[in-house]
Structures are given as C-alpha cells and as structure tokens.
C-alpha cells in the first residue's frame, strides 16, 4: 500500500511539475525561515544558562542616583558587596567586577617592545570563577585572581602577544606606569551567549583606586553579583535591602556634607534590587549592562510570531494550491471511488502526499537555513544557536515536526477533495463552487495581510533607524576624526595640536578629556547660593571645543585662550541652568562647586544649547564644561584631540597624523576613529534587528507571491474556455486582463485594510520605548499598499496576459 501511495505521489508530482515545485519551494523557504528564526531566538534566550550555579546567581541593581528622575541602573558601589556578604545570611558570597576602561598593554621581548591599545579589560574579585565558570585552558581558577597584579587573558590575546597559548607565568606591562602583571590563566574561547566577555581580567586590587573608594557610596563603577544560599528566596532578600542605603550610604554622604534627603530629591528611595543572571541580557533594556550588550525580550516575541506567520504563509500556499488543483484530480478520485476505494484510503493518500512534500521541503530547508545563517552572520553580525545535525534527538524532533506539519497542511485538501461524488465527476459536472472559492480568497487575504503588516513594520523600523542617523544632536559628528590617547604625547601635546591646526585640511581641533558622544563622567555638583547638590555630567575641554563640535552658545561666552581666570570658570547647558533654577537674566556670574577636590568655586561664564551626549535612548541631562586645565589631577589626565576636517579623502591626512605621532611618540601605537562611525555603532543592535526583520519580511512576501502565482495559474486554466468565449465576443486583451487582475486586486486591498491598523498599533507600541521617535505618517501605508499592489499585479499579470493571448480556437474546438 505504501509503495502504491509513493507511485501516485510521484506521478502527480511529475504531471504538475511547476505547481509541485512551487509548493515544495514555498514550504522549504517557510520551514527554513522558521528554523532560522528559531535558531536566533534559541541563542538569544540561552544567555547565562550554562554556569554551574546559574539559578543562584543574581546581579544587584540600584536606584539610578545620577539621573534627576531616578530609575534603575546596573552600576553599583564598591562597599556594597562587602556589606552584603557580611550582613545578609541569605547570601553565600558576593562578587565585584570593575570596568577599568581602555588601556595600553606592552610586551618586552628580545629588547623589542610590542604594544597595543586594548578595550575589553575587567577587574574582578578573586572568587570570580566560582560565579562564572569560564573554561581555563591553563591556570587554576581558584587562585588565578588572588593577590595584586594578576591577570587572566583570552586564548586570542595569548596568540596575539606571544604566538602561543601556554604562557602561564609570563609578564605583561599595563598602562603608562608599566605595571608588571603575571599571567595566571588562559581562557578558552568564551561562549557567545554570556552577558559579558573579556580579553583581559585582572585581580581587582590591581586597580589601585579600588582601595581608596571601598567606603565610597557614589563611585558607581562596579557591578555587584551575589550567590544566594540554596533555597534562599530572592524576594525576601530584596525586602530586607530596603534599609541598606539609609543605614550605610546616608552616614557617609552626611560626613561629606551632602544631605541624603536632598540628594535623593525626585528620585524616590535609594533601593537595591536583585535580578537573576539569566534575565540580564533580555530584561535590562532600561537598566543597562555596564560590562556587555543587552537585548530586549519583546524582540524575541516579535521574531517568534514572525516565524509562526511565515510558516502559516507557507501552509496557506499548500492548502490553496491543493484545493485549486481539485478539478485536475477530480476524475482520478471519481474513477478510484468507482473501482472501490473508500474515502479513508483517499484521505490517507492526500495526507501522505502532503507529508512527502513536507519531508522534501524539510530537507531543502535544512540546507537553505544553514546558507542563510552564514550569509546573515557575515552581513549583519547576528549570532545563531549552533545546531547539532549529528544529534539524533535534534533530527528526530525535526522529522516529527515535519510529519505533524504535513498532516495539518493536508487535512483540509484531503477531506475536501475526497468528498467528491463519482457520478458528478464522471459527468463533468464538477465545479470548484463558491464555498471553495471563498475559502481560497480568505487564505489569500490572510497571506497578504500578514505580508503587508510585516512590510509596513519593516519600513517604520527603517524610518526610526534613519531618524537616529539624521537627527540633530546639538553637535555635528560629521567629518570629525578623533585622535585617541593624546595624553601619550606628554609635553609634545601643545606642539602637536598647533601643527594639526596649521594643516590645510583642518578646520578646527580641540583637546578634551574625551569626545562628546561616548558617554559621560558624572559627579556631584552644587549651587553655591542655595547649597542644592545634584549629580551632573561634566567634560574638561579647551577653548576650541564649541567651534570644533559645532555646539551653539546661547548666553555669555566660552573659554578664551590664555585667560587664566577661565580655569576657575564653567560653561553649563540649558538643563543645568534649569536644574539650579537660574534664569537668562541671572545665570552669568552664578557659582557652582564640586565637592571632590579643593579647587573651590567656579563662576558660570556661559550657557550652551542642550545637546545629546548620551545615545538617543536617554533624554538630555545636565552638563558642565570645565576648562582643560581645571582641577589638575582631578577626573584623570586622559586626553583626546577632536579634529574637524574639510570634505574629501581623509587617507592622506590620517597618514600625516600618524607620521607626526610617530615623530613624537615611540612607546604607544597611533590610534584614531571617526566620530560618525562611533555614533552608528551605538545603534548596531537596532540595525541588526532591523536587518533581520527586513530579511524575513522579504521572505514572507516572496512566499505569498509564490502562492499567488500558483493560484493565478490554476484559476486562469480553470477559466480558459470563458476567456476564449469572451475573445470571440470581442473582448480585448486589456479587458480580460482587468477582469482577472481586478479580482485579485480586491483581495489585496482588503488585506491592506486589515494590515494597516494592526501594523500601526504594533509600531506605535515599539516606538514608545524611545525618548526620541518618529511619528507614523499616513503616506507610509499608501506607499506600502502601492508596492504590494504592484508586486501582486506582476505576479498575477503573467498568467492573465498569457491566457488572454491564447487563440480561442485552441480552447473551444471540443465545444
């Protein structure tokens, strides 16, 4: 019997090769897309699930004390871990990870010095590997970070510096001080589904500053983790943490002359929260992750629904084509029934053919999904779950899923076609009927409703990304080259700066502690008149900063070259003016103090227009400019040079910079970046998600069009004699074309009417997460509607034109 089923299935496949291929290809593309999206979602939801004690590890978050409106942040303070491990029996141990920022590493070998600037540098307590059990190729995880000046490096770093991996006991030099660090561990390739990775991991007290801030409750540059004792309840611990800040932080602030209540004004209480480590990656969009990337759980729901929708489209294609082909197979059914076949046998035949098609499509889909995975990883940088195709369980799950899919896709056609009465079939009285026609039309509407919704959503996502790219930030990031590590020039910095300014391609250049757009440095500043203190972001910059970055001055002036008094002056933004209650009339001459050193009061000499120094995910906040020479020794000695250049090829100018750099610096490599590229990289995740969504939207519309192509072919074949009669009666090609295309056009218009409100609601929800967002415009729906109509018209038009050009005598000879 099974052999007979295979024979019939094969004959039908060969007899209608085009439509069978359309069916299989549509299914294959749908299944491949579903597999691909599933692979992506599996990877994204697997973050931090592989540690030995994953279920007992939590990150401690706290009130965002640096934002006027409060909120929650992932950064915490050094003494928190010490207090937690000492005072709370629910906690087995606590861990601190400090972000040390970038630094220079050197290796002296055979009297030659190798040096690189490195970014992924973390410092951690000695119990790091008892929390996060990354595999070590060499070294003892229990002792690798015990003591000062110990470092664990990645396998790639070991090869980069030493050309081999077994380098335990070797030394590297860190920073300008050339602090010797002993290598005590080499990590294997780190998993891609951890919420942080590192190239360099040093013992925490290697950072000399940690000892000095171990009782500092506003130095928020560490991330704190706790491991709970077995069976401890995190919600009970969180309730006990409500008294932590008033008990420990308040007395320290009071000793510094900072009122605890005023400090928390408008922020609510200073609270601490515990977050499961498995939730960090997907549930920290608003909280952040100081040491790694974050995503958003809602994207996983969006992609999961997209996978289901695409699979539904593919199944709809199958059902539509199968029911449309009913008239072709009607005589076969009639003859088989006359010869004794019962309905159950016919149902089994059609469901078996559906399963066979699904299995063939599934085999094609496995290869197609791997090809798409490689292409998307290379183009978008997205990471997917690695599928073990040699795993019997994996293959069995996929096989069973294809069987279930085949049964589900074949049920309606099987029951519908097997119900034909032999007497009607053999008399030639079979017609598809209004019921079947309405069913097929409903499926077409559903297909294009889904596809149109995805297209509208993709277009709006693209618009929001373009908005990020084109929005006026309050400063100009275009044509700005940033020379990093300019402090390595030492006493040559001023001369180097002067030579840059004299270059014909340079419009202006400014020396500052960092470049605007990379983030901010917050600290506590107060208004002398009122004593009101608040966290404010600050920047040290020279007198050319505003002209170089094209920031608008609205009141007063900026720093002047050679004016020593300006070293004790500040320029604030409009948000700082509002924060301290200054007005346009009285702001100039107001005095602001910083409690972190003995530099005293600073006079406000100017106000600049607000600008976005954070990403566009955050609102504009208060900001203060200090002179580059203010508070020597305070806020560090890091320097960069921001260089605004004229339009043109920057390669020659960069070569000029490198030559000048090498003339003055012989112990640090030349390093530069383009500010506009740095800005775009801040939205890399949105770009990746938008790219993925666009890929799957194209696939969805392709599947819908494949189905429409096949359906249009069968409908025109079914009505070929009608077309012949119309031509005999004088109908033109355009008349016939409009007659047939118009029917499908109405279905597409209905689908667009359904899709528009759904897409608007979904996108309005998505856009609500952004502080700065576009407004959804009505013309978007018109444009997408026009595109969908054009695509569907071309899809249907081929068959309509072909049928209308047929000679009536070829189809009416037997009438």
mmCIF file of N, CA and C in Angstrom, residues 8 67 70 106 111 118 123 128 134 203 225 259 328 368 375 398 472 574 581 620 623 673 697 756 796:
data_model
loop_
_atom_site.group_PDB
_atom_site.id
_atom_site.type_symbol
_atom_site.label_atom_id
_atom_site.label_comp_id
_atom_site.label_asym_id
_atom_site.label_seq_id
_atom_site.Cartn_x
_atom_site.Cartn_y
_atom_site.Cartn_z
ATOM 1 N N UNK A 8 1.758 6.991 -6.820
ATOM 2 C CA UNK A 8 0.763 8.005 -7.191
ATOM 3 C C UNK A 8 1.296 9.402 -6.900
ATOM 4 N N UNK A 67 20.667 60.215 37.555
ATOM 5 C CA UNK A 67 19.650 60.839 36.715
ATOM 6 C C UNK A 67 18.664 61.598 37.593
ATOM 7 N N UNK A 70 15.691 59.630 38.533
ATOM 8 C CA UNK A 70 15.895 58.334 39.170
ATOM 9 C C UNK A 70 15.924 57.198 38.173
ATOM 10 N N UNK A 106 51.798 46.319 27.014
ATOM 11 C CA UNK A 106 53.084 46.169 26.335
ATOM 12 C C UNK A 106 53.688 44.814 26.681
ATOM 13 N N UNK A 111 64.388 42.619 23.663
ATOM 14 C CA UNK A 111 64.676 44.054 23.569
ATOM 15 C C UNK A 111 63.759 44.783 22.589
ATOM 16 N N UNK A 118 44.051 48.332 24.279
ATOM 17 C CA UNK A 118 43.066 47.276 24.479
ATOM 18 C C UNK A 118 41.807 47.842 25.133
ATOM 19 N N UNK A 123 38.269 44.116 35.884
ATOM 20 C CA UNK A 123 38.940 43.725 37.129
ATOM 21 C C UNK A 123 37.896 43.050 38.015
ATOM 22 N N UNK A 128 35.868 35.216 41.307
ATOM 23 C CA UNK A 128 35.188 35.368 40.022
ATOM 24 C C UNK A 128 34.800 34.019 39.413
ATOM 25 N N UNK A 134 33.907 30.132 33.476
ATOM 26 C CA UNK A 134 34.501 30.074 32.145
ATOM 27 C C UNK A 134 35.629 29.046 32.162
ATOM 28 N N UNK A 203 43.134 40.993 38.657
ATOM 29 C CA UNK A 203 42.688 40.960 40.053
ATOM 30 C C UNK A 203 42.302 42.368 40.470
ATOM 31 N N UNK A 225 27.520 41.169 42.033
ATOM 32 C CA UNK A 225 26.751 39.932 41.922
ATOM 33 C C UNK A 225 26.727 39.247 43.278
ATOM 34 N N UNK A 259 23.497 66.260 51.912
ATOM 35 C CA UNK A 259 22.239 65.865 52.536
ATOM 36 C C UNK A 259 21.656 64.667 51.795
ATOM 37 N N UNK A 328 -8.423 19.238 -11.285
ATOM 38 C CA UNK A 328 -7.492 18.458 -12.100
ATOM 39 C C UNK A 328 -7.507 17.000 -11.658
ATOM 40 N N UNK A 368 19.052 25.262 3.148
ATOM 41 C CA UNK A 368 18.778 26.683 2.932
ATOM 42 C C UNK A 368 18.963 27.486 4.219
ATOM 43 N N UNK A 375 25.118 33.638 5.671
ATOM 44 C CA UNK A 375 25.018 34.940 4.991
ATOM 45 C C UNK A 375 24.653 36.046 5.971
ATOM 46 N N UNK A 398 12.929 17.346 14.456
ATOM 47 C CA UNK A 398 12.631 17.988 13.171
ATOM 48 C C UNK A 398 11.771 17.066 12.301
ATOM 49 N N UNK A 472 19.343 65.915 14.549
ATOM 50 C CA UNK A 472 20.248 66.961 15.027
ATOM 51 C C UNK A 472 20.505 66.722 16.514
ATOM 52 N N UNK A 574 21.631 74.220 29.030
ATOM 53 C CA UNK A 574 20.330 74.755 29.445
ATOM 54 C C UNK A 574 19.691 73.897 30.534
ATOM 55 N N UNK A 581 17.760 76.378 38.872
ATOM 56 C CA UNK A 581 16.803 77.473 38.975
ATOM 57 C C UNK A 581 17.323 78.811 38.495
ATOM 58 N N UNK A 620 18.096 64.275 27.272
ATOM 59 C CA UNK A 620 19.198 65.200 27.544
ATOM 60 C C UNK A 620 19.241 65.482 29.047
ATOM 61 N N UNK A 623 24.693 69.228 32.108
ATOM 62 C CA UNK A 623 26.068 69.063 31.632
ATOM 63 C C UNK A 623 26.872 70.306 31.986
ATOM 64 N N UNK A 673 39.776 57.265 15.352
ATOM 65 C CA UNK A 673 38.440 56.788 14.984
ATOM 66 C C UNK A 673 37.671 57.932 14.341
ATOM 67 N N UNK A 697 10.841 39.698 6.240
ATOM 68 C CA UNK A 697 9.717 40.322 5.542
ATOM 69 C C UNK A 697 9.785 40.027 4.045
ATOM 70 N N UNK A 756 -3.241 47.537 7.942
ATOM 71 C CA UNK A 756 -2.878 48.899 8.357
ATOM 72 C C UNK A 756 -3.066 49.142 9.853
ATOM 73 N N UNK A 796 0.224 38.157 -10.793
ATOM 74 C CA UNK A 796 -0.993 37.658 -11.445
ATOM 75 C C UNK A 796 -0.976 37.963 -12.942
#
